[in-house]
Amino acid sequence: MTANLTKQTHFDAIIIGGGACGLMCAVQAGFLGKRTLVLEKNDKVGAKILISGGGRCNYTNLYASAQQFISANPHFCKSTLSQWTVEDTINFFETYGIIGKEKTLGQLFPESDNARDVVKVFTSLCVDLSQEIWCDTAVENIEQVAGGFNVSLERHGKTQNLFAPKVVVASGGLPIPKMGATDFGLRIARKFNLKIDDTAPALVPLTITGKDQPWYEQLSGNSIFCRVWNDRISFEENILFTHWGLSGPAILQISSYWRPGEFIYIDLLPNQNIAELIQAEREANGKKMLLAYLANLFTRKFAEALSDKLPVDKNLASLSKADIENINSLIHEFKVKPAGDKGYDKAEVMRGGVSTDELSSKTLEVKKVPGLYYGGECVDVTGWLGGYNFQWAWASGFVIAQGI
């Protein structure tokens, strides 16, 4: 069988991945008069944009800065985030009809609450700017050749080889394989001998197994505003009890800073002092049962679940000093040792990735492979929950577009 000849293309760059980073890169390159080809494995672009925020797309965060990103080099993302700011994101989308509305903690959503509107901005601009998009296209390999790169792909059941002087890898990370996520970006990095920082699911629910699981299972569906912390960081948001463990915003946040074998701690009543509350209540109504009092602070179901951990059958007046200390410790320092996490199927993003040591912080070009760029989730820059990862994706797409 004869080998497929490489087709000389008229594109300035081939962008692998039609997600947030790849689409922004294509559009920004178009504004600069450059032509790009976006190759997307799925049957449509923007798959993760479409499901983000429950289909509403939390497309940035008003408070985004380098502080909300995890990386082996915490300073690396500063250059990219300064070249394309939150204000730039807001202005960009407003220009094309998407007005943001703030929810909690700086999270910005389209007024329409429809993620399809976000994707439409990019697909419409790609048409207007003559940027080409090929969906249902699986890229198999990238080879560096004189003057650029050969990209091997399969499309409509046929293999092709395309040439372009520049290649952008914006193929995402490992989360949600059923939506087409693969290790392509990491595979190509290994091929070019790039260092990869250890990868793991991030912004992911945590599991509880063994003798403790039934206790969590009985509380499935209960949501409580808490402070969750470990020795690295703390977050104040809701946690959600599930039949397999813990989820909710605060748990997803802490999961990025949790490692197997470690404990996390939960303050079930942040910004209040349970011992002081009980003391005040016992002076007013010492006959009140602890169970009834806790049911006023939490749900009845949660108060009852504490019955095997606290003396809930006592009235407040009869609580001893040791009882109060026990209650205080349990409520303000609830100790949890997760068995693991729910994996890439349920993770919002991937932690780790292509080491920032391999990339120029100003351009995101691979230092030892000129013309090859990495952006978005492939790179070891992982944001908090709440629009931060989109801000990194838009910013890295913009920065790469300046250099291709």
mmCIF file of C-alpha atoms in Angstrom:
data_model
loop_
_atom_site.group_PDB
_atom_site.id
_atom_site.type_symbol
_atom_site.label_atom_id
_atom_site.label_comp_id
_atom_site.label_asym_id
_atom_site.label_seq_id
_atom_site.Cartn_x
_atom_site.Cartn_y
_atom_site.Cartn_z
ATOM 1 C CA MET A 1 0.000 0.000 0.000
ATOM 2 C CA THR A 2 1.382 3.420 -0.927
ATOM 3 C CA ALA A 3 1.916 5.967 1.809
ATOM 4 C CA ASN A 4 -0.331 9.016 1.913
ATOM 5 C CA LEU A 5 1.413 12.093 0.580
ATOM 6 C CA THR A 6 1.516 15.129 2.817
ATOM 7 C CA LYS A 7 -0.736 17.890 1.552
ATOM 8 C CA GLN A 8 0.769 21.369 1.603
ATOM 9 C CA THR A 9 -1.876 23.563 3.207
ATOM 10 C CA HIS A 10 -2.414 27.294 3.011
ATOM 11 C CA PHE A 11 -2.946 27.563 6.769
ATOM 12 C CA ASP A 12 -0.614 29.501 9.033
ATOM 13 C CA ALA A 13 -1.314 26.994 11.797
ATOM 14 C CA ILE A 14 -3.214 23.830 12.578
ATOM 15 C CA ILE A 15 -5.003 23.915 15.924
ATOM 16 C CA ILE A 16 -5.722 20.539 17.475
ATOM 17 C CA GLY A 17 -8.813 20.777 19.657
ATOM 18 C CA GLY A 18 -12.000 22.780 19.210
ATOM 19 C CA GLY A 19 -12.525 23.641 22.850
ATOM 20 C CA ALA A 20 -12.249 26.985 24.615
ATOM 21 C CA CYS A 21 -8.526 27.481 24.023
ATOM 22 C CA GLY A 22 -8.517 26.250 20.420
ATOM 23 C CA LEU A 23 -11.536 28.305 19.386
ATOM 24 C CA MET A 24 -10.225 31.497 20.974
ATOM 25 C CA CYS A 25 -6.865 30.908 19.310
ATOM 26 C CA ALA A 26 -8.490 30.513 15.885
ATOM 27 C CA VAL A 27 -10.579 33.664 16.271
ATOM 28 C CA GLN A 28 -7.729 35.806 17.596
ATOM 29 C CA ALA A 29 -5.458 34.561 14.808
ATOM 30 C CA GLY A 30 -8.179 35.527 12.352
ATOM 31 C CA PHE A 31 -8.263 39.059 13.739
ATOM 32 C CA LEU A 32 -4.545 39.228 12.933
ATOM 33 C CA GLY A 33 -5.105 38.122 9.345
ATOM 34 C CA LYS A 34 -3.823 34.580 9.886
ATOM 35 C CA ARG A 35 -5.597 31.474 8.627
ATOM 36 C CA THR A 36 -5.973 28.437 10.858
ATOM 37 C CA LEU A 37 -7.510 24.984 10.635
ATOM 38 C CA VAL A 38 -9.177 23.644 13.786
ATOM 39 C CA LEU A 39 -9.272 19.860 14.052
ATOM 40 C CA GLU A 40 -11.896 18.498 16.453
ATOM 41 C CA LYS A 41 -12.433 14.845 17.298
ATOM 42 C CA ASN A 42 -16.101 15.243 18.272
ATOM 43 C CA ASP A 43 -18.967 15.887 15.877
ATOM 44 C CA LYS A 44 -19.170 19.493 17.090
ATOM 45 C CA VAL A 45 -16.860 21.992 18.744
ATOM 46 C CA GLY A 46 -17.100 23.266 22.303
ATOM 47 C CA ALA A 47 -18.379 20.077 23.956
ATOM 48 C CA LYS A 48 -17.132 21.016 27.438
ATOM 49 C CA ILE A 49 -18.286 24.606 27.012
ATOM 50 C CA LEU A 50 -21.788 23.301 26.319
ATOM 51 C CA ILE A 51 -21.987 21.242 29.534
ATOM 52 C CA SER A 52 -20.188 23.697 31.817
ATOM 53 C CA GLY A 53 -22.195 25.282 34.593
ATOM 54 C CA GLY A 54 -25.062 22.883 33.974
ATOM 55 C CA GLY A 55 -25.327 24.097 30.396
ATOM 56 C CA ARG A 56 -25.138 27.771 31.377
ATOM 57 C CA CYS A 57 -21.347 28.248 30.998
ATOM 58 C CA ASN A 58 -19.580 30.086 33.794
ATOM 59 C CA TYR A 59 -17.245 31.711 31.283
ATOM 60 C CA THR A 60 -14.964 33.699 33.607
ATOM 61 C CA ASN A 61 -14.549 34.963 37.142
ATOM 62 C CA LEU A 62 -14.322 38.612 38.143
ATOM 63 C CA TYR A 63 -11.603 37.827 40.676
ATOM 64 C CA ALA A 64 -9.334 35.677 38.512
ATOM 65 C CA SER A 65 -5.640 36.101 39.236
ATOM 66 C CA ALA A 66 -2.614 33.822 39.473
ATOM 67 C CA GLN A 67 -3.573 33.042 43.088
ATOM 68 C CA GLN A 68 -6.456 30.810 41.988
ATOM 69 C CA PHE A 69 -4.302 28.506 39.863
ATOM 70 C CA ILE A 70 -2.327 25.421 40.852
ATOM 71 C CA SER A 71 0.959 24.720 39.089
ATOM 72 C CA ALA A 72 4.448 23.457 39.875
ATOM 73 C CA ASN A 73 5.424 27.010 38.922
ATOM 74 C CA PRO A 74 2.769 29.288 40.440
ATOM 75 C CA HIS A 75 4.212 32.333 38.664
ATOM 76 C CA PHE A 76 4.046 30.889 35.146
ATOM 77 C CA CYS A 77 0.445 31.865 34.377
ATOM 78 C CA LYS A 78 0.938 35.532 35.333
ATOM 79 C CA SER A 79 2.227 36.584 31.915
ATOM 80 C CA THR A 80 -0.620 34.915 30.031
ATOM 81 C CA LEU A 81 -3.304 36.221 32.397
ATOM 82 C CA SER A 82 -1.892 39.747 32.128
ATOM 83 C CA GLN A 83 -1.924 39.659 28.316
ATOM 84 C CA TRP A 84 -5.615 38.688 28.256
ATOM 85 C CA THR A 85 -7.424 39.900 31.367
ATOM 86 C CA VAL A 86 -10.877 39.244 32.796
ATOM 87 C CA GLU A 87 -11.862 42.666 31.433
ATOM 88 C CA ASP A 88 -10.729 41.536 27.987
ATOM 89 C CA THR A 89 -12.931 38.449 28.271
ATOM 90 C CA ILE A 90 -15.938 40.495 29.365
ATOM 91 C CA ASN A 91 -15.437 43.059 26.578
ATOM 92 C CA PHE A 92 -14.921 40.341 23.972
ATOM 93 C CA PHE A 93 -18.180 38.594 24.761
ATOM 94 C CA GLU A 94 -20.119 41.858 25.163
ATOM 95 C CA THR A 95 -18.961 42.872 21.684
ATOM 96 C CA TYR A 96 -20.664 39.767 20.333
ATOM 97 C CA GLY A 97 -23.870 40.064 22.315
ATOM 98 C CA ILE A 98 -23.162 38.151 25.521
ATOM 99 C CA ILE A 99 -23.734 40.231 28.630
ATOM 100 C CA GLY A 100 -22.451 38.669 31.838
ATOM 101 C CA LYS A 101 -24.356 38.365 35.075
ATOM 102 C CA GLU A 102 -22.568 37.623 38.324
ATOM 103 C CA LYS A 103 -23.650 34.730 40.491
ATOM 104 C CA THR A 104 -21.795 33.868 43.710
ATOM 105 C CA LEU A 105 -18.101 34.527 44.301
ATOM 106 C CA GLY A 106 -17.482 36.449 41.086
ATOM 107 C CA GLN A 107 -18.771 33.765 38.728
ATOM 108 C CA LEU A 108 -19.946 35.248 35.439
ATOM 109 C CA PHE A 109 -22.643 33.601 33.306
ATOM 110 C CA PRO A 110 -24.360 34.773 30.111
ATOM 111 C CA GLU A 111 -27.633 36.582 30.779
ATOM 112 C CA SER A 112 -29.303 33.986 28.574
ATOM 113 C CA ASP A 113 -28.025 31.159 30.812
ATOM 114 C CA ASN A 114 -27.271 29.301 27.595
ATOM 115 C CA ALA A 115 -23.815 27.921 26.867
ATOM 116 C CA ARG A 116 -24.758 27.496 23.194
ATOM 117 C CA ASP A 117 -24.578 31.279 22.849
ATOM 118 C CA VAL A 118 -20.918 31.182 23.884
ATOM 119 C CA VAL A 119 -20.045 28.512 21.324
ATOM 120 C CA LYS A 120 -22.004 30.361 18.640
ATOM 121 C CA VAL A 121 -19.801 33.432 19.086
ATOM 122 C CA PHE A 122 -16.792 31.372 18.046
ATOM 123 C CA THR A 123 -18.376 29.358 15.251
ATOM 124 C CA SER A 124 -19.839 32.523 13.701
ATOM 125 C CA LEU A 125 -16.532 34.388 13.951
ATOM 126 C CA CYS A 126 -14.642 31.446 12.445
ATOM 127 C CA VAL A 127 -16.937 31.655 9.411
ATOM 128 C CA ASP A 128 -16.581 35.438 9.182
ATOM 129 C CA LEU A 129 -12.795 35.249 9.508
ATOM 130 C CA SER A 130 -12.367 32.286 7.104
ATOM 131 C CA GLN A 131 -11.038 30.030 9.834
ATOM 132 C CA GLU A 132 -11.732 26.424 8.934
ATOM 133 C CA ILE A 133 -13.107 23.803 11.335
ATOM 134 C CA TRP A 134 -13.053 20.071 10.665
ATOM 135 C CA CYS A 135 -15.095 17.976 13.093
ATOM 136 C CA ASP A 136 -15.128 14.173 13.332
ATOM 137 C CA THR A 137 -11.378 14.361 12.790
ATOM 138 C CA ALA A 138 -8.988 12.249 14.863
ATOM 139 C CA VAL A 139 -5.387 13.427 14.843
ATOM 140 C CA GLU A 140 -3.035 10.467 15.030
ATOM 141 C CA ASN A 141 0.413 12.029 15.068
ATOM 142 C CA ILE A 142 2.549 15.127 14.637
ATOM 143 C CA GLU A 143 5.958 14.982 12.978
ATOM 144 C CA GLN A 144 8.428 17.858 12.912
ATOM 145 C CA VAL A 145 9.807 18.405 9.404
ATOM 146 C CA ALA A 146 11.703 21.143 7.622
ATOM 147 C CA GLY A 147 9.778 24.382 7.913
ATOM 148 C CA GLY A 148 7.013 23.058 10.129
ATOM 149 C CA PHE A 149 5.015 19.956 10.941
ATOM 150 C CA ASN A 150 3.185 17.084 9.293
ATOM 151 C CA VAL A 151 -0.110 16.268 10.984
ATOM 152 C CA SER A 152 -1.516 12.778 10.392
ATOM 153 C CA LEU A 153 -5.263 12.419 10.818
ATOM 154 C CA GLU A 154 -8.273 10.284 10.069
ATOM 155 C CA ARG A 155 -11.393 11.908 8.677
ATOM 156 C CA HIS A 156 -14.472 10.301 7.142
ATOM 157 C CA GLY A 157 -12.712 6.945 7.293
ATOM 158 C CA LYS A 158 -9.706 8.150 5.335
ATOM 159 C CA THR A 159 -6.204 9.007 6.513
ATOM 160 C CA GLN A 160 -4.590 12.276 5.510
ATOM 161 C CA ASN A 161 -1.320 14.063 6.119
ATOM 162 C CA LEU A 162 -1.354 17.856 6.308
ATOM 163 C CA PHE A 163 1.536 20.291 6.581
ATOM 164 C CA ALA A 164 1.536 23.577 8.472
ATOM 165 C CA PRO A 165 4.378 25.795 9.722
ATOM 166 C CA LYS A 166 2.873 25.992 13.232
ATOM 167 C CA VAL A 167 0.848 23.553 15.347
ATOM 168 C CA VAL A 168 -1.165 24.323 18.469
ATOM 169 C CA VAL A 169 -2.053 21.512 20.864
ATOM 170 C CA ALA A 170 -5.242 22.554 22.646
ATOM 171 C CA SER A 171 -6.722 19.089 22.929
ATOM 172 C CA GLY A 172 -7.736 19.297 26.587
ATOM 173 C CA GLY A 173 -7.022 16.941 29.443
ATOM 174 C CA LEU A 174 -8.217 13.524 30.571
ATOM 175 C CA PRO A 175 -11.571 14.316 32.255
ATOM 176 C CA ILE A 176 -14.850 12.991 30.851
ATOM 177 C CA PRO A 177 -13.649 10.338 28.374
ATOM 178 C CA LYS A 178 -17.227 9.721 27.230
ATOM 179 C CA MET A 179 -17.142 13.222 25.747
ATOM 180 C CA GLY A 180 -14.079 12.381 23.692
ATOM 181 C CA ALA A 181 -11.296 13.302 26.116
ATOM 182 C CA THR A 182 -8.045 11.485 25.367
ATOM 183 C CA ASP A 183 -4.390 11.614 26.345
ATOM 184 C CA PHE A 184 -3.426 12.976 22.907
ATOM 185 C CA GLY A 185 -1.769 16.145 24.235
ATOM 186 C CA LEU A 186 0.278 14.163 26.749
ATOM 187 C CA ARG A 187 1.212 11.556 24.143
ATOM 188 C CA ILE A 188 2.560 14.204 21.795
ATOM 189 C CA ALA A 189 4.446 15.800 24.690
ATOM 190 C CA ARG A 190 6.135 12.493 25.443
ATOM 191 C CA LYS A 191 6.960 12.036 21.760
ATOM 192 C CA PHE A 192 8.855 15.338 21.835
ATOM 193 C CA ASN A 193 10.478 14.418 25.172
ATOM 194 C CA LEU A 194 8.683 17.130 27.105
ATOM 195 C CA LYS A 195 8.486 16.865 30.880
ATOM 196 C CA ILE A 196 5.001 16.086 32.203
ATOM 197 C CA ASP A 197 4.007 16.961 35.755
ATOM 198 C CA ASP A 198 1.990 14.202 37.443
ATOM 199 C CA THR A 199 -1.619 14.239 36.315
ATOM 200 C CA ALA A 200 -4.704 13.533 38.441
ATOM 201 C CA PRO A 201 -8.429 14.324 38.463
ATOM 202 C CA ALA A 202 -9.170 17.763 39.945
ATOM 203 C CA LEU A 203 -12.376 19.533 40.943
ATOM 204 C CA VAL A 204 -13.720 16.050 41.583
ATOM 205 C CA PRO A 205 -16.043 14.470 44.195
ATOM 206 C CA LEU A 206 -14.375 12.456 46.964
ATOM 207 C CA THR A 207 -15.366 8.925 47.939
ATOM 208 C CA ILE A 208 -15.862 7.296 51.331
ATOM 209 C CA THR A 209 -15.714 3.508 51.640
ATOM 210 C CA GLY A 210 -15.721 0.875 54.368
ATOM 211 C CA LYS A 211 -17.421 1.215 57.733
ATOM 212 C CA ASP A 212 -18.014 4.968 57.331
ATOM 213 C CA GLN A 213 -19.872 4.774 54.001
ATOM 214 C CA PRO A 214 -23.356 3.970 55.440
ATOM 215 C CA TRP A 215 -23.196 7.125 57.575
ATOM 216 C CA TYR A 216 -22.646 9.295 54.489
ATOM 217 C CA GLU A 217 -25.140 7.292 52.452
ATOM 218 C CA GLN A 218 -27.971 8.017 54.913
ATOM 219 C CA LEU A 219 -27.340 11.753 54.390
ATOM 220 C CA SER A 220 -27.368 11.580 50.599
ATOM 221 C CA GLY A 221 -28.877 14.773 49.205
ATOM 222 C CA ASN A 222 -28.157 16.932 52.263
ATOM 223 C CA SER A 223 -26.282 20.143 51.473
ATOM 224 C CA ILE A 224 -24.595 22.256 54.167
ATOM 225 C CA PHE A 225 -22.628 25.503 53.998
ATOM 226 C CA CYS A 226 -19.222 24.754 55.506
ATOM 227 C CA ARG A 227 -15.587 25.656 55.690
ATOM 228 C CA VAL A 228 -13.456 22.836 54.318
ATOM 229 C CA TRP A 229 -9.699 22.893 54.797
ATOM 230 C CA ASN A 230 -6.404 21.069 54.978
ATOM 231 C CA ASP A 231 -2.882 22.288 55.701
ATOM 232 C CA ARG A 232 -2.687 23.879 52.227
ATOM 233 C CA ILE A 233 -5.886 25.911 51.845
ATOM 234 C CA SER A 234 -9.504 26.409 52.932
ATOM 235 C CA PHE A 235 -12.785 27.105 51.133
ATOM 236 C CA GLU A 236 -16.178 28.275 52.394
ATOM 237 C CA GLU A 237 -18.973 26.938 50.211
ATOM 238 C CA ASN A 238 -21.592 24.195 50.279
ATOM 239 C CA ILE A 239 -20.785 20.521 50.620
ATOM 240 C CA LEU A 240 -23.148 17.819 49.404
ATOM 241 C CA PHE A 241 -23.459 14.397 51.003
ATOM 242 C CA THR A 242 -23.890 11.550 48.528
ATOM 243 C CA HIS A 243 -24.369 7.800 48.742
ATOM 244 C CA TRP A 244 -20.676 7.341 47.902
ATOM 245 C CA GLY A 245 -19.124 10.247 49.802
ATOM 246 C CA LEU A 246 -18.892 14.007 49.442
ATOM 247 C CA SER A 247 -19.411 16.489 46.638
ATOM 248 C CA GLY A 248 -20.523 20.113 46.289
ATOM 249 C CA PRO A 249 -18.447 23.211 45.507
ATOM 250 C CA ALA A 250 -16.284 23.194 48.652
ATOM 251 C CA ILE A 251 -15.344 19.537 48.169
ATOM 252 C CA LEU A 252 -14.571 20.010 44.479
ATOM 253 C CA GLN A 253 -12.330 22.930 45.400
ATOM 254 C CA ILE A 254 -10.411 21.106 48.139
ATOM 255 C CA SER A 255 -10.027 18.007 45.937
ATOM 256 C CA SER A 256 -7.451 19.840 43.826
ATOM 257 C CA TYR A 257 -5.312 20.211 46.956
ATOM 258 C CA TRP A 258 -5.983 16.750 48.408
ATOM 259 C CA ARG A 259 -3.710 13.723 48.030
ATOM 260 C CA PRO A 260 -4.616 10.079 48.731
ATOM 261 C CA GLY A 261 -4.110 9.111 52.353
ATOM 262 C CA GLU A 262 -4.623 12.627 53.676
ATOM 263 C CA PHE A 263 -7.407 13.983 55.885
ATOM 264 C CA ILE A 264 -9.608 16.959 55.172
ATOM 265 C CA TYR A 265 -11.434 18.911 57.875
ATOM 266 C CA ILE A 266 -14.898 20.418 57.817
ATOM 267 C CA ASP A 267 -16.262 23.232 59.960
ATOM 268 C CA LEU A 268 -19.998 22.505 59.818
ATOM 269 C CA LEU A 269 -20.866 25.871 61.372
ATOM 270 C CA PRO A 270 -18.341 28.416 60.093
ATOM 271 C CA ASN A 271 -18.328 31.933 61.523
ATOM 272 C CA GLN A 272 -20.201 30.780 64.638
ATOM 273 C CA ASN A 273 -19.149 29.081 67.873
ATOM 274 C CA ILE A 274 -21.268 26.064 68.810
ATOM 275 C CA ALA A 275 -20.147 26.111 72.458
ATOM 276 C CA GLU A 276 -21.201 29.744 72.844
ATOM 277 C CA LEU A 277 -24.499 29.087 71.057
ATOM 278 C CA ILE A 278 -25.300 26.165 73.360
ATOM 279 C CA GLN A 279 -24.375 28.181 76.443
ATOM 280 C CA ALA A 280 -26.710 31.000 75.413
ATOM 281 C CA GLU A 281 -29.535 28.576 74.625
ATOM 282 C CA ARG A 282 -29.184 26.559 77.831
ATOM 283 C CA GLU A 283 -29.549 29.779 79.845
ATOM 284 C CA ALA A 284 -32.765 30.545 77.984
ATOM 285 C CA ASN A 285 -34.118 27.001 77.701
ATOM 286 C CA GLY A 286 -32.005 24.358 79.431
ATOM 287 C CA LYS A 287 -34.662 21.685 78.991
ATOM 288 C CA LYS A 288 -34.330 21.725 75.217
ATOM 289 C CA MET A 289 -32.914 18.468 73.925
ATOM 290 C CA LEU A 290 -29.612 18.617 72.069
ATOM 291 C CA LEU A 291 -31.224 16.810 69.121
ATOM 292 C CA ALA A 292 -33.925 19.494 68.815
ATOM 293 C CA TYR A 293 -31.343 22.251 69.093
ATOM 294 C CA LEU A 294 -29.106 20.762 66.406
ATOM 295 C CA ALA A 295 -32.155 20.268 64.171
ATOM 296 C CA ASN A 296 -32.632 24.054 64.301
ATOM 297 C CA LEU A 297 -29.048 24.615 63.145
ATOM 298 C CA PHE A 298 -29.000 21.856 60.510
ATOM 299 C CA THR A 299 -31.598 19.632 58.896
ATOM 300 C CA ARG A 300 -33.440 17.152 61.129
ATOM 301 C CA LYS A 301 -31.904 14.329 59.126
ATOM 302 C CA PHE A 302 -28.391 15.620 59.741
ATOM 303 C CA ALA A 303 -29.035 16.149 63.447
ATOM 304 C CA GLU A 304 -30.305 12.573 63.752
ATOM 305 C CA ALA A 305 -27.250 11.283 61.892
ATOM 306 C CA LEU A 306 -25.092 12.831 64.611
ATOM 307 C CA SER A 307 -26.821 10.646 67.227
ATOM 308 C CA ASP A 308 -24.057 8.014 67.133
ATOM 309 C CA LYS A 309 -21.393 10.682 67.581
ATOM 310 C CA LEU A 310 -22.985 13.091 70.092
ATOM 311 C CA PRO A 311 -25.199 12.804 73.220
ATOM 312 C CA VAL A 312 -28.316 14.009 71.389
ATOM 313 C CA ASP A 313 -30.647 12.391 73.985
ATOM 314 C CA LYS A 314 -29.465 14.845 76.664
ATOM 315 C CA ASN A 315 -31.011 18.232 77.322
ATOM 316 C CA LEU A 316 -28.759 21.260 77.096
ATOM 317 C CA ALA A 317 -28.650 21.850 80.851
ATOM 318 C CA SER A 318 -27.255 18.374 81.519
ATOM 319 C CA LEU A 319 -24.410 18.568 79.016
ATOM 320 C CA SER A 320 -21.040 18.196 80.748
ATOM 321 C CA LYS A 321 -17.893 20.126 79.934
ATOM 322 C CA ALA A 322 -16.586 17.026 78.156
ATOM 323 C CA ASP A 323 -19.828 16.833 76.151
ATOM 324 C CA ILE A 324 -19.463 20.449 75.055
ATOM 325 C CA GLU A 325 -15.841 19.880 74.038
ATOM 326 C CA ASN A 326 -16.884 16.810 72.056
ATOM 327 C CA ILE A 327 -19.667 18.744 70.302
ATOM 328 C CA ASN A 328 -17.343 21.651 69.586
ATOM 329 C CA SER A 329 -14.695 19.358 68.112
ATOM 330 C CA LEU A 330 -17.165 17.456 65.926
ATOM 331 C CA ILE A 331 -18.989 20.520 64.605
ATOM 332 C CA HIS A 332 -15.959 22.715 63.976
ATOM 333 C CA GLU A 333 -13.367 20.076 63.076
ATOM 334 C CA PHE A 334 -15.215 17.195 61.454
ATOM 335 C CA LYS A 335 -12.438 14.901 60.277
ATOM 336 C CA VAL A 336 -12.716 13.001 56.983
ATOM 337 C CA LYS A 337 -10.277 10.612 55.333
ATOM 338 C CA PRO A 338 -11.503 10.078 51.761
ATOM 339 C CA ALA A 339 -10.793 6.706 50.187
ATOM 340 C CA GLY A 340 -10.267 8.298 46.794
ATOM 341 C CA ASP A 341 -12.033 10.363 44.164
ATOM 342 C CA LYS A 342 -14.596 9.699 41.426
ATOM 343 C CA GLY A 343 -11.964 9.789 38.724
ATOM 344 C CA TYR A 344 -11.808 11.430 35.331
ATOM 345 C CA ASP A 345 -15.419 10.500 34.533
ATOM 346 C CA LYS A 346 -16.622 13.012 37.135
ATOM 347 C CA ALA A 347 -13.702 15.453 37.278
ATOM 348 C CA GLU A 348 -14.137 18.970 35.945
ATOM 349 C CA VAL A 349 -10.464 19.311 34.983
ATOM 350 C CA MET A 350 -7.089 17.596 35.062
ATOM 351 C CA ARG A 351 -4.365 18.622 37.500
ATOM 352 C CA GLY A 352 -0.811 18.558 36.172
ATOM 353 C CA GLY A 353 0.101 18.208 32.505
ATOM 354 C CA VAL A 354 2.840 19.505 30.245
ATOM 355 C CA SER A 355 5.416 21.115 32.520
ATOM 356 C CA THR A 356 5.589 24.886 32.361
ATOM 357 C CA ASP A 357 9.387 24.452 32.324
ATOM 358 C CA GLU A 358 9.018 23.383 28.687
ATOM 359 C CA LEU A 359 7.103 26.476 27.563
ATOM 360 C CA SER A 360 7.800 30.158 27.084
ATOM 361 C CA SER A 361 5.680 32.010 29.638
ATOM 362 C CA LYS A 362 5.240 34.881 27.160
ATOM 363 C CA THR A 363 4.164 32.889 24.083
ATOM 364 C CA LEU A 364 3.389 29.307 25.282
ATOM 365 C CA GLU A 365 5.688 28.014 22.534
ATOM 366 C CA VAL A 366 7.620 24.839 23.324
ATOM 367 C CA LYS A 367 11.180 26.008 23.929
ATOM 368 C CA LYS A 368 12.915 23.091 22.243
ATOM 369 C CA VAL A 369 10.357 22.607 19.432
ATOM 370 C CA PRO A 370 9.908 25.995 17.714
ATOM 371 C CA GLY A 371 6.502 26.329 16.114
ATOM 372 C CA LEU A 372 4.768 23.945 18.543
ATOM 373 C CA TYR A 373 2.474 25.504 21.148
ATOM 374 C CA TYR A 374 0.534 24.167 24.119
ATOM 375 C CA GLY A 375 -2.473 25.839 25.711
ATOM 376 C CA GLY A 376 -5.525 25.221 27.872
ATOM 377 C CA GLU A 377 -5.959 22.168 30.042
ATOM 378 C CA CYS A 378 -2.974 20.263 28.554
ATOM 379 C CA VAL A 379 -0.642 22.557 30.482
ATOM 380 C CA ASP A 380 0.180 22.281 34.186
ATOM 381 C CA VAL A 381 -2.047 25.225 35.100
ATOM 382 C CA THR A 382 -5.249 24.245 36.930
ATOM 383 C CA GLY A 383 -7.801 26.773 38.102
ATOM 384 C CA TRP A 384 -10.341 26.762 40.897
ATOM 385 C CA LEU A 385 -14.006 26.018 40.321
ATOM 386 C CA GLY A 386 -15.985 29.027 39.136
ATOM 387 C CA GLY A 387 -14.854 30.181 35.689
ATOM 388 C CA TYR A 388 -11.112 30.295 36.336
ATOM 389 C CA ASN A 389 -10.245 27.483 33.942
ATOM 390 C CA PHE A 390 -12.143 29.206 31.141
ATOM 391 C CA GLN A 391 -10.216 32.404 31.803
ATOM 392 C CA TRP A 392 -6.971 30.441 31.437
ATOM 393 C CA ALA A 393 -8.256 28.834 28.226
ATOM 394 C CA TRP A 394 -9.278 32.148 26.640
ATOM 395 C CA ALA A 395 -6.032 33.808 27.734
ATOM 396 C CA SER A 396 -3.774 31.007 26.513
ATOM 397 C CA GLY A 397 -5.635 30.890 23.180
ATOM 398 C CA PHE A 398 -5.126 34.634 22.764
ATOM 399 C CA VAL A 399 -1.433 34.505 23.662
ATOM 400 C CA ILE A 400 -0.716 31.641 21.258
ATOM 401 C CA ALA A 401 -2.544 33.426 18.438
ATOM 402 C CA GLN A 402 -0.071 36.302 18.686
ATOM 403 C CA GLY A 403 2.835 33.994 17.848
ATOM 404 C CA ILE A 404 1.521 31.612 15.223
#
